[in-house]
């Protein structure tokens, strides 16, 4: 029993050696290239180190993605994509809504539990309760209903029941945010 095990392991070892055996690469290379290599190496060239070329680095810089979103260009009115720049002077209100890192108004829709639709206003600084009062008044004029809202002072967010993202974005852009 042990003899057959040793015989099998020896056959496996021979098989692995045969499959992983490195073959001679120089046998396949023509003799002229070997002579050229030896001739070049015997010419006495020494390694001078690293050559730095700053002119060619501009091609590398084009491939590196920017680390932050560039500042949008100054223009009046909406762009062809529909994006509107914020006003130069912030509005004189007790609250401020900062733009997102992509320079958009931070109003988002949320769908939870399959049917619960809410609208989320983020990045609210200042008096968030005054914003809630103004949003409730605006949406009551728009829909005719008193919609429930939720204020989270820690995360600086305002949540409104229903999908009103386009209406709130337009309203906030008109206010100057």
Phi, psi and omega in degrees: 000311181291330179293319179292325177296316179296319179297317179294318180293326177294321178293321177296317180298317178297320179295317178295319179297320181293322182283328181262006182290131179279131178268164186281115180286329186290341179290334182269344182275134179297156183294331183294322181291326178294319179295320179295320180296316180291326179293317180293321182287335180272357181290345176094016177288136179249155179284119184271354180106206185264133177260121182262128178233111182276340181292325182278350181290340179297332177287329177287321181298329178294333182276337182281125180291149180294149182280340177218162181288131182294156178292132182292151180291153179280125174201160180265143177077179182287152177277173179301334179279351181101355180287137179242130179288154176289160180291154182297319181253127179295148182293152181275072179236159181286358180229160179224139176242113180283150175285159177286176183291344175264013177067032177251160176288127187279069176239125186228155174259154181221137178234113181237153179057025175083333184218356181276108182260126177223157175245135185242126174252118183252175175058043179271123177244146180096216183279094182290335179289327176293322176296319179299318180296316180293320179294318179298317179297316181296314182289333176291321176294325184285315186256336184085004179240155174268103185276140178288142179231162178224129180251132175238104183288331182290312181271000179057048180233154176233127182245131180240139180285126181109162178266104179230036186292315182293320180295316181291324177297314178298319181295318180290325177292321177296327178286341177111013180272000000 
